PDB file of C-alpha atoms in Angstrom:
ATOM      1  CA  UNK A   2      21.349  35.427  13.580  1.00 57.00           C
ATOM      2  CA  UNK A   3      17.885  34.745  12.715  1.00 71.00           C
ATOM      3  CA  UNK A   4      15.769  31.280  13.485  1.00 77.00           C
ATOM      4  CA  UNK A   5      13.946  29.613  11.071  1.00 82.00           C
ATOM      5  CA  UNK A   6       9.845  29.839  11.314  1.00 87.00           C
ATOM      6  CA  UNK A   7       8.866  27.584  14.172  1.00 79.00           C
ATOM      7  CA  UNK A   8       6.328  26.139  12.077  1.00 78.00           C
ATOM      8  CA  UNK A   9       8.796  25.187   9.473  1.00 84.00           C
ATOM      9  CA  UNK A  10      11.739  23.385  11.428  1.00 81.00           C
ATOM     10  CA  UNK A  11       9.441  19.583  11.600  1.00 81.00           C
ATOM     11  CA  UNK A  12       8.447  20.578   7.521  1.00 84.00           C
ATOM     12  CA  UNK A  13      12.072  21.237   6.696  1.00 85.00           C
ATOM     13  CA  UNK A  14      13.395  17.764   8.370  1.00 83.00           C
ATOM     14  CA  UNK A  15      10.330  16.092   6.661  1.00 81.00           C
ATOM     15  CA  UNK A  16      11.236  17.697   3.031  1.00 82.00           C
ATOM     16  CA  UNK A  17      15.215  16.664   3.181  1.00 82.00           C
ATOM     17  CA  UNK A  18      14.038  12.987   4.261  1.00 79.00           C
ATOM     18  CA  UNK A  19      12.052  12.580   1.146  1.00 79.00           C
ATOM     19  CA  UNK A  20       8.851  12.008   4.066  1.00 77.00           C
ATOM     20  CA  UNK A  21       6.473  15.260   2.925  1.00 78.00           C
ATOM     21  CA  UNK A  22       3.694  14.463  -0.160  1.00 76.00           C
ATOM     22  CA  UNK A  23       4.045  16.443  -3.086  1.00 78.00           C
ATOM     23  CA  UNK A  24       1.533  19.433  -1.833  1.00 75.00           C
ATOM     24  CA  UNK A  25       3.826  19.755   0.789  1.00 79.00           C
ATOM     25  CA  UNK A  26       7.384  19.415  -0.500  1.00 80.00           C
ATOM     26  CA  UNK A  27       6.088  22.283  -3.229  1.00 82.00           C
ATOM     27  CA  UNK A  28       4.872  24.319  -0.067  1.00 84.00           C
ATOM     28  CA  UNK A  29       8.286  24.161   1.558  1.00 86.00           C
ATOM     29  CA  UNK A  30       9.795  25.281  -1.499  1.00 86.00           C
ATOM     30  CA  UNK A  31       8.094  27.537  -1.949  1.00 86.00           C
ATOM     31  CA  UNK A  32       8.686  29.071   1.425  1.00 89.00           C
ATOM     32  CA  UNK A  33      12.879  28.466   1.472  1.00 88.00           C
ATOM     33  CA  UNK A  34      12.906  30.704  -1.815  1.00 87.00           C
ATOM     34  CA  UNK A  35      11.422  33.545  -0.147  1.00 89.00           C
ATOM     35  CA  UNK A  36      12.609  32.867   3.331  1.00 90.00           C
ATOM     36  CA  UNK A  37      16.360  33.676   4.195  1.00 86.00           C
ATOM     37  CA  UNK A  38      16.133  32.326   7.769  1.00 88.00           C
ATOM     38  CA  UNK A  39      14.481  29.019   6.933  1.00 89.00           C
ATOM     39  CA  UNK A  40      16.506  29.109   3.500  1.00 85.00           C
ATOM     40  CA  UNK A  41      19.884  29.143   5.257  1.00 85.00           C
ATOM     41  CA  UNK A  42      18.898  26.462   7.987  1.00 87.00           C
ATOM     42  CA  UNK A  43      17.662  24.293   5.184  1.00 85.00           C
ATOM     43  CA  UNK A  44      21.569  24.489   3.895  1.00 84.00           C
ATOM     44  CA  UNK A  45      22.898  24.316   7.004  1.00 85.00           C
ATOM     45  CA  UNK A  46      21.031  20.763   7.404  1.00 85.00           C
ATOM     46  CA  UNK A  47      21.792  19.716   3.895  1.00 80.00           C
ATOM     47  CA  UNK A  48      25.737  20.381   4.621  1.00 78.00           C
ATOM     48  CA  UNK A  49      24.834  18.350   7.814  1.00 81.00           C
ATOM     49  CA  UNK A  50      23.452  15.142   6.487  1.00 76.00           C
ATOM     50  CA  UNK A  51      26.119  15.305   3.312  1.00 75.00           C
ATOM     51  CA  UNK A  52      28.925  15.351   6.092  1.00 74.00           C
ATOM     52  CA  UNK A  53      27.303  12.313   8.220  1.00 73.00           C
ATOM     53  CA  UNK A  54      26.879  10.399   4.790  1.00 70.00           C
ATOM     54  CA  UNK A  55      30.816  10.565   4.235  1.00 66.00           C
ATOM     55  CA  UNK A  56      32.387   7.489   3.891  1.00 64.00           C
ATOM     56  CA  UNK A  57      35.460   8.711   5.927  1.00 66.00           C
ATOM     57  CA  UNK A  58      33.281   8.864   9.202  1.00 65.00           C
ATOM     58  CA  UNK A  59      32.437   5.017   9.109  1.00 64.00           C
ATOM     59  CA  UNK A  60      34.945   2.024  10.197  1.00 66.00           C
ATOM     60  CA  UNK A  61      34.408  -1.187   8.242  1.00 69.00           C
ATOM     61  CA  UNK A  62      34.847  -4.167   9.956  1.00 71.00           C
ATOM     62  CA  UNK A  63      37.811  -5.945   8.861  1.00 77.00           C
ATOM     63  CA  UNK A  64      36.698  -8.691   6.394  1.00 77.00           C
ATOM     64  CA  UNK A  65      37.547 -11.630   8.765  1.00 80.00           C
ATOM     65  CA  UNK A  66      35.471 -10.212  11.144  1.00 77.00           C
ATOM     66  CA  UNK A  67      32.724 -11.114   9.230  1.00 73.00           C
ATOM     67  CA  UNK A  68      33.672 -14.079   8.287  1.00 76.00           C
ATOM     68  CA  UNK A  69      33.529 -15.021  11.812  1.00 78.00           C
ATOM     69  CA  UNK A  70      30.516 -14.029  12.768  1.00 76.00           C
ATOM     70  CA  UNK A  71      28.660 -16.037   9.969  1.00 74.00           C
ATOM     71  CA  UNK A  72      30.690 -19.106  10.790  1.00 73.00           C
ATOM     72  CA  UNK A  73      29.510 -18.990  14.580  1.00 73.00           C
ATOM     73  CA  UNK A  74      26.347 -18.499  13.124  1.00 68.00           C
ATOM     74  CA  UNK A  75      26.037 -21.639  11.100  1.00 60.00           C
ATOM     75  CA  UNK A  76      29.985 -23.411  11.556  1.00 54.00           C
ATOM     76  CA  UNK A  77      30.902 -25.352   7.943  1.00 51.00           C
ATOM     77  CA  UNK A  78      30.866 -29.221   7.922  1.00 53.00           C
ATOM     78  CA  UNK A  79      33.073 -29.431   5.243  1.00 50.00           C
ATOM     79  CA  UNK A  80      36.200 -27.485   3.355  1.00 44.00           C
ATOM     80  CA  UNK A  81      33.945 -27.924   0.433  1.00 47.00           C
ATOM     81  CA  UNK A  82      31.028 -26.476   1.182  1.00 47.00           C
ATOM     82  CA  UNK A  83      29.693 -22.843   0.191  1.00 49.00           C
ATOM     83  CA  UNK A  84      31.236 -20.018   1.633  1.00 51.00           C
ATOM     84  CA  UNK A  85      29.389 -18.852   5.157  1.00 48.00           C
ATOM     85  CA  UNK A  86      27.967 -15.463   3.376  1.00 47.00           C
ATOM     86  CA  UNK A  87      26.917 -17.198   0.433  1.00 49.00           C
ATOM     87  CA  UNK A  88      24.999 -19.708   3.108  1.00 50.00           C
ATOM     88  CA  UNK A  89      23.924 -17.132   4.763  1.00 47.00           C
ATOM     89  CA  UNK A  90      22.322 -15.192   2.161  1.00 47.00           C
ATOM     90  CA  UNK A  91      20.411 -18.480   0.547  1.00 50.00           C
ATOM     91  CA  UNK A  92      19.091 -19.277   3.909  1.00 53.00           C
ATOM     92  CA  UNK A  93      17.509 -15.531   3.758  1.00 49.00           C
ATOM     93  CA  UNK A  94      16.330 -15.633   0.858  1.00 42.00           C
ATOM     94  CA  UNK A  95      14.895 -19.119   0.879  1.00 47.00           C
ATOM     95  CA  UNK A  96      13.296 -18.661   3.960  1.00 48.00           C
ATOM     96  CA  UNK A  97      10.813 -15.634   2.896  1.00 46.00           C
ATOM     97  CA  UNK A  98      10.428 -17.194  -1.015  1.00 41.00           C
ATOM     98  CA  UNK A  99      10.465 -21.064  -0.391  1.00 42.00           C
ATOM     99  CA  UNK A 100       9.767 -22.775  -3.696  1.00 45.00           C
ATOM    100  CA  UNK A 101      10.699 -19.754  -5.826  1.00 45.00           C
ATOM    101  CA  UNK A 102      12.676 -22.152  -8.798  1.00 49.00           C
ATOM    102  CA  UNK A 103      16.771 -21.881  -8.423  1.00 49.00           C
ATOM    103  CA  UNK A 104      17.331 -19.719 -11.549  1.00 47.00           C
ATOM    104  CA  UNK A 105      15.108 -17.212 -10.180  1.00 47.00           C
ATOM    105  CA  UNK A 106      16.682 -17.479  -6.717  1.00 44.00           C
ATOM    106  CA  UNK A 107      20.109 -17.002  -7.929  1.00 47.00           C
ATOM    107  CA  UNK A 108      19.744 -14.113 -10.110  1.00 47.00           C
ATOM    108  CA  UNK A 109      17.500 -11.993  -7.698  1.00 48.00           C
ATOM    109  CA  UNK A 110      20.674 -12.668  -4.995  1.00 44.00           C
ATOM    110  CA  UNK A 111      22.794 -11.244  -7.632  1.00 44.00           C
ATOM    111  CA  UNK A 112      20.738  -8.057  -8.178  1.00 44.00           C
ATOM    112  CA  UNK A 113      21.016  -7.828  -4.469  1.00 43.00           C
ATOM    113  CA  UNK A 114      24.631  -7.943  -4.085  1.00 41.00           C
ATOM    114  CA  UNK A 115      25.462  -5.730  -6.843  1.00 43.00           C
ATOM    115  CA  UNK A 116      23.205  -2.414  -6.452  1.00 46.00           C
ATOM    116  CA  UNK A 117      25.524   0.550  -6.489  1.00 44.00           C
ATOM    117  CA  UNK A 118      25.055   2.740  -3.099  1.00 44.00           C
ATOM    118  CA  UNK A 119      23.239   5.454  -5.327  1.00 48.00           C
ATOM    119  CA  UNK A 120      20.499   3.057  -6.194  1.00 55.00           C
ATOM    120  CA  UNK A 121      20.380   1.800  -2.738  1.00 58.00           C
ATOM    121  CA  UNK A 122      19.891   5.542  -1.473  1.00 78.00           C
ATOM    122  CA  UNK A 123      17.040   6.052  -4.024  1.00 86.00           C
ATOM    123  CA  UNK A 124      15.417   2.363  -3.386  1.00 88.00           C
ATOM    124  CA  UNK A 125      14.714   3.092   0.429  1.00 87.00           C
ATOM    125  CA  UNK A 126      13.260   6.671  -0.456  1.00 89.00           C
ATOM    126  CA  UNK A 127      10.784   4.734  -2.689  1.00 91.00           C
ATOM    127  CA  UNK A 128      10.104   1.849  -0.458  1.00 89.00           C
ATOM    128  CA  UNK A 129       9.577   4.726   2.714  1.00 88.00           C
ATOM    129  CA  UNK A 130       6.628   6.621   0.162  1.00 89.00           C
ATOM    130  CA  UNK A 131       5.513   2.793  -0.842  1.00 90.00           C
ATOM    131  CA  UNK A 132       4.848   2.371   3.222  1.00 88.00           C
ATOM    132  CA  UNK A 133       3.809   5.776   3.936  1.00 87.00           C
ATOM    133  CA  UNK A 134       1.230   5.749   1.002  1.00 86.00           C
ATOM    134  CA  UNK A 135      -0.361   2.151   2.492  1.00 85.00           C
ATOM    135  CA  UNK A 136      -0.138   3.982   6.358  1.00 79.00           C
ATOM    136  CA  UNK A 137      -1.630   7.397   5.439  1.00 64.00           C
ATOM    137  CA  UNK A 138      -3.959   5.654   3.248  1.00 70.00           C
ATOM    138  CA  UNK A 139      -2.975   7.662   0.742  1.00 77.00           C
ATOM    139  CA  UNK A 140      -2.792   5.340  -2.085  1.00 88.00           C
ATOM    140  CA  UNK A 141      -4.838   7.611  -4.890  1.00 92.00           C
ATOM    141  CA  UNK A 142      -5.180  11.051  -5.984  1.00 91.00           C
ATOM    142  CA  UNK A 143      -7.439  10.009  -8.252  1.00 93.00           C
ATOM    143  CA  UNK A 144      -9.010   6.834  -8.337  1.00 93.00           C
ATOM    144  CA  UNK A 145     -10.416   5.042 -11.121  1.00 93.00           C
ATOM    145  CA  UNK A 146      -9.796   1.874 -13.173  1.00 93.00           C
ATOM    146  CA  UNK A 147      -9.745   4.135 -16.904  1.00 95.00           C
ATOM    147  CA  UNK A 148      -6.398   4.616 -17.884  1.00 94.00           C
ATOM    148  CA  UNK A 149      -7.871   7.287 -20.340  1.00 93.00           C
ATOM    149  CA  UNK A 150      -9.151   9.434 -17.288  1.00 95.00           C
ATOM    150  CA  UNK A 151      -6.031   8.278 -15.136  1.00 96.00           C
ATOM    151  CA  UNK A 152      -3.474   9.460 -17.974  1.00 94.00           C
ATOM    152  CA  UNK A 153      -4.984  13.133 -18.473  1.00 95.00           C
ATOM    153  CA  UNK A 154      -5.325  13.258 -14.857  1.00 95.00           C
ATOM    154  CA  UNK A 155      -1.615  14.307 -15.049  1.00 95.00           C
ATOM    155  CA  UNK A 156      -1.825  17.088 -17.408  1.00 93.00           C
ATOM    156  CA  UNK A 157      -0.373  19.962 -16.013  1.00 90.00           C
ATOM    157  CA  UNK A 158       0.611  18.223 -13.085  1.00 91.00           C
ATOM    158  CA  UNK A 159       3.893  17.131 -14.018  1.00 93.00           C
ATOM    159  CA  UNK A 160       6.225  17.807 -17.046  1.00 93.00           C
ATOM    160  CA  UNK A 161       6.071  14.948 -18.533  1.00 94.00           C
ATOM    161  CA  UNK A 162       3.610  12.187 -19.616  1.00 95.00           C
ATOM    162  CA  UNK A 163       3.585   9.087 -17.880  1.00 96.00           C
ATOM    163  CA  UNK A 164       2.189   5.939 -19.510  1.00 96.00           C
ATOM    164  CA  UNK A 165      -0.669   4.406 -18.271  1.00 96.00           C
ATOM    165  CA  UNK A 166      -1.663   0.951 -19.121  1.00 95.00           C
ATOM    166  CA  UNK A 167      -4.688  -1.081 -17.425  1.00 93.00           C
ATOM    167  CA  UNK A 168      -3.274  -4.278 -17.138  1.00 95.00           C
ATOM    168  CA  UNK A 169      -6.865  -5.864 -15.521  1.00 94.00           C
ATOM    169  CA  UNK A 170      -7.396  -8.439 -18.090  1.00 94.00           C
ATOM    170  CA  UNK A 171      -4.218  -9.496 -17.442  1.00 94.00           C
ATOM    171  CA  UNK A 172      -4.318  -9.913 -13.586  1.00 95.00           C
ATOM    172  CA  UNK A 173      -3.222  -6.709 -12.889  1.00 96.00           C
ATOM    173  CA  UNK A 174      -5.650  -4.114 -12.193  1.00 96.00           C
ATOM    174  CA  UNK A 175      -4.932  -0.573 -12.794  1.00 96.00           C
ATOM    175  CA  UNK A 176      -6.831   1.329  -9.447  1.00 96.00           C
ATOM    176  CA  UNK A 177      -5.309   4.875 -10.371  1.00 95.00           C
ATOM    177  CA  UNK A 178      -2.576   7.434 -10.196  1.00 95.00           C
ATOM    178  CA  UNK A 179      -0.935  10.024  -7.613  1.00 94.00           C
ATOM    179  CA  UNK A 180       2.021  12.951  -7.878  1.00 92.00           C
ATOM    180  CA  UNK A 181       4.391  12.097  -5.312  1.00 91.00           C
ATOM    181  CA  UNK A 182       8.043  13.848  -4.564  1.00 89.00           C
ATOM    182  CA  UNK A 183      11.003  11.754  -5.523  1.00 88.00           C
ATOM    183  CA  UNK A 184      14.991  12.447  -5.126  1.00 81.00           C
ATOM    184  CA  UNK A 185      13.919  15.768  -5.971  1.00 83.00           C
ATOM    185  CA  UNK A 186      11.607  15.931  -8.546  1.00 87.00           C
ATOM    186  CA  UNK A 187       7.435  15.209  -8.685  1.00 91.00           C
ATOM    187  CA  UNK A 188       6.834  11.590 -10.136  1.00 94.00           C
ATOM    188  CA  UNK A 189       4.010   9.661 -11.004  1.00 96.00           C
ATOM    189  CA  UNK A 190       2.901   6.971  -8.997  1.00 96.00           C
ATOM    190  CA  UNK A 191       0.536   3.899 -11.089  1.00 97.00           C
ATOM    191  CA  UNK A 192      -1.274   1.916  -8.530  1.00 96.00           C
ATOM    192  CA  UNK A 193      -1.968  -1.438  -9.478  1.00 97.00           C
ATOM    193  CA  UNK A 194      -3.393  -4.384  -7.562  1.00 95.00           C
ATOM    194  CA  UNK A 195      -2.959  -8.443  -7.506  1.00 94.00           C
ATOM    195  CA  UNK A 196      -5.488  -9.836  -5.637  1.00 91.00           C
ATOM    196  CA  UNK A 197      -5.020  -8.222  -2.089  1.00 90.00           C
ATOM    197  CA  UNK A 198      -1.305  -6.962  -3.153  1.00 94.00           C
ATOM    198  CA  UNK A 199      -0.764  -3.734  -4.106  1.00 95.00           C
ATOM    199  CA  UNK A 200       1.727  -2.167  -6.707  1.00 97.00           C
ATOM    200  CA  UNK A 201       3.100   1.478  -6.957  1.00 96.00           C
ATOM    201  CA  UNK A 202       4.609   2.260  -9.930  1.00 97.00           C
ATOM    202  CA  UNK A 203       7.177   5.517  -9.813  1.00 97.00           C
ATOM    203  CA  UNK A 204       7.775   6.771 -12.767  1.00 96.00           C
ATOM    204  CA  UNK A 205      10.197   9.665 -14.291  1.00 95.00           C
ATOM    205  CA  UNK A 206      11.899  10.562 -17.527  1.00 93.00           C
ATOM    206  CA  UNK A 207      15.279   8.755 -17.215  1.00 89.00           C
ATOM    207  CA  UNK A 208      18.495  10.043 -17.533  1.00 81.00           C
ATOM    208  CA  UNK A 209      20.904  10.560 -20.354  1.00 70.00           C
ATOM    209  CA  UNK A 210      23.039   7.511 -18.623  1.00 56.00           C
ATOM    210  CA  UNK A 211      19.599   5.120 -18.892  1.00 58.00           C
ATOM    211  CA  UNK A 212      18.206   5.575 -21.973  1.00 52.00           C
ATOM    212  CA  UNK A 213      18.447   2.241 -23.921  1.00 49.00           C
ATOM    213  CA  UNK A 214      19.779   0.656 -21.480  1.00 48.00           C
ATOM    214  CA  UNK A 215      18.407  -3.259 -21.487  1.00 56.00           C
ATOM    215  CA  UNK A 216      19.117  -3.165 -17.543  1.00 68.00           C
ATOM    216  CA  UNK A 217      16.600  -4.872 -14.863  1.00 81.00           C
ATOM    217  CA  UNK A 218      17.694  -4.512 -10.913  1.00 84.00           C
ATOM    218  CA  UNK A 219      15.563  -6.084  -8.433  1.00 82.00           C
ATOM    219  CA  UNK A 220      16.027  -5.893  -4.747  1.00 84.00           C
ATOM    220  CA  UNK A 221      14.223  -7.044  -1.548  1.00 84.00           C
ATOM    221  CA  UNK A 222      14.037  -4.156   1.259  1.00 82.00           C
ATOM    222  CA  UNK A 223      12.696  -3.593   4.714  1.00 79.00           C
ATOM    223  CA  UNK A 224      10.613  -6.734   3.389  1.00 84.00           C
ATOM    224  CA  UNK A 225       8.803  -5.410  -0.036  1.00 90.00           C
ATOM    225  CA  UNK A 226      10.273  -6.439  -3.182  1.00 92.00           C
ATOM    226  CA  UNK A 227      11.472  -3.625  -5.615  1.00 93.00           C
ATOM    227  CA  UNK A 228      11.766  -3.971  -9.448  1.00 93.00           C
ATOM    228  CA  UNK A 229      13.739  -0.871 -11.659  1.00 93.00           C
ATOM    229  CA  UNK A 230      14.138  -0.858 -15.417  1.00 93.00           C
ATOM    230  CA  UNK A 231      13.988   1.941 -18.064  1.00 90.00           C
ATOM    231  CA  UNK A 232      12.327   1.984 -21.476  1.00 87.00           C
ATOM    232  CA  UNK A 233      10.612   4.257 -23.863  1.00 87.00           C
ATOM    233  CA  UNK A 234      12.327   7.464 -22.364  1.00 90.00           C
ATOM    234  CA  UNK A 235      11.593   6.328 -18.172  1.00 93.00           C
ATOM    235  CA  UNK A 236      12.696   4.958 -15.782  1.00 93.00           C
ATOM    236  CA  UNK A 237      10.190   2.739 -13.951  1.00 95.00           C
ATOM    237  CA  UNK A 238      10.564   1.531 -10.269  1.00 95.00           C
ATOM    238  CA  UNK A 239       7.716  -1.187  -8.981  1.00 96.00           C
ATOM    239  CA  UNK A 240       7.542  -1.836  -5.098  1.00 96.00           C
ATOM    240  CA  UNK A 241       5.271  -4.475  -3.677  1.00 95.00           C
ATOM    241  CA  UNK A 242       4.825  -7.090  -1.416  1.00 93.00           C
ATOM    242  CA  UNK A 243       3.974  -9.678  -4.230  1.00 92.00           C
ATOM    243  CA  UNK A 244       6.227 -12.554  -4.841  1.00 92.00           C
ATOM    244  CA  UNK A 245       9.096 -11.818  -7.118  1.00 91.00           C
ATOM    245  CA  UNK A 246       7.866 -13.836  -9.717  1.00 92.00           C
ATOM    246  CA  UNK A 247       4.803 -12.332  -9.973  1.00 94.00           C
ATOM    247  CA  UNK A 248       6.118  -8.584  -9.565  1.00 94.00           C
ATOM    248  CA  UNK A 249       8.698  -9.702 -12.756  1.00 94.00           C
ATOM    249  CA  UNK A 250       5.545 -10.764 -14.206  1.00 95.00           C
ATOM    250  CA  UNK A 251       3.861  -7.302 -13.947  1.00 96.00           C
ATOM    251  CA  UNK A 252       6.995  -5.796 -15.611  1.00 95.00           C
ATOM    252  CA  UNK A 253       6.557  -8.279 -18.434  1.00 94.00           C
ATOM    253  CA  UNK A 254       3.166  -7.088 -19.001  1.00 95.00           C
ATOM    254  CA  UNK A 255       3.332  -3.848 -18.603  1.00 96.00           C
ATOM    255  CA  UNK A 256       6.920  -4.115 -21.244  1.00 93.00           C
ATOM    256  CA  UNK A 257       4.747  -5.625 -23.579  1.00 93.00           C
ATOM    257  CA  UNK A 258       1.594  -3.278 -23.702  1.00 92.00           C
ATOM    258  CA  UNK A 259       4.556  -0.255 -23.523  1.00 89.00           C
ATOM    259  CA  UNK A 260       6.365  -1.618 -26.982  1.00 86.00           C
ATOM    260  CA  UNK A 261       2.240  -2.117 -28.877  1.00 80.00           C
TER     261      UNK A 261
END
């Protein structure tokens, strides 16, 4: 049998994690299509995490289980009061967006509770390359408040044309653009910024399933708010710190300048 390239075993965990930048997620690929060792080890671990990700290898807790737990966590004073998850969910939520109004609060828990498993999968791979781009300081590939040098920027770069919309007189200010690697496939990234908050927008041509589709899904993970709609051909996915209302907000905006 023959072992992978040393120096590829750390790139090849880093690829199938989603965790590599787009230089180096084309590098890798580049290097499993001409590399039967590191090609076969790079199926091996795909087979791996598919098996690991099966349902039938996990034990859910029976329902009253749960149940219990929340109720030692905050007992119910009366038969008539709202179920312990429910409870325990609006505490959550009201403790991290206090004042948000009750409309708002409601439907965001909704959007939370509903996300299919797919979208869930997809959401943390966007949040992870929304933190790594803040760590690595990696926010820009090139930087610049002109949407008309941002746009052609991506020329050649990806195969498709994202839009790009300054949204500065607005409140939103457009600080430039990046390629990143996404479930697969290089995406544009819009960075925007709200006062000290910033915004990256991911954005890819959506699929067959999305288009028209008058859908929004917002989320809250790992603590940064995520916002995903489709329009105009993409699929758009906004992950930020900002308050919810103000990230819905954006999306407004940008909706707005998209259907000019």
């Amino acid at each position: 049998m023959t072992l992978p390239c040393a120096d590829m075993e750390v790139l090849m965990h880093g690829h199938l994690d989603g965790e590599l930048d787009a230089a180096n997620s084309f590098g890798v690929e580049g290097h499993l299509r001409t590399c039967p060792a590191c090609g076969g080890e790079y199926q091996r671990l795909q087979v791996l995490r598919a098996t690991l990700r099966d349902d039938r290898l996990r034990y859910r807790a029976p329902d009253a289980l749960r149940v219990r737990i929340l109720e030692a966590i905050e007992p119910a004073p009366t038969a008539r009061a709202a179920p312990a998850a429910a409870r325990w969910w609006q505490r959550l939520w009201r403790d991290r967006y206090l004042g948000l109004p009750a409309a708002a609060f409601a439907a965001g828990l909704a959007m939370v509770l509903v996300l299919p498993r797919q979208s869930l999968d997809l959401e943390q791979e966007l949040v992870s390359e929304h933190i790594r781009s803040l760590m690595a300081g990696h926010i820009t590939d090139v930087t610049t408040s002109d949407q008309h040098m941002v746009k052609p920027w991506f020329d050649g770069r990806l195969d498709f044309a994202p839009p790009v919309i300054d949204l500065a007189s607005e409140g939103f200010a457009l600080t430039g653009g990046r390629l990143d690697y996404i479930a697969g496939r290089a995406v544009a990234a819009l960075v925007y910024k709200r006062r000290e908050h910033l915004i990256n927008l991911f954005i890819w041509p959506a699929e067959k399933a999305e288009v028209g589709a008058d859908r929004v899904q917002s989320s809250v993970n790992n603590g940064y708010n995520t916002l995903h709609w489709s329009g105009s051909g993409m699929t758009f996915w906004a992950i930020s710190d900002l308050n919810p209302a103000e990230l819905q907000e954006f999306m407004r905006r940008f909706q707005n300048h998209l259907a000019r």
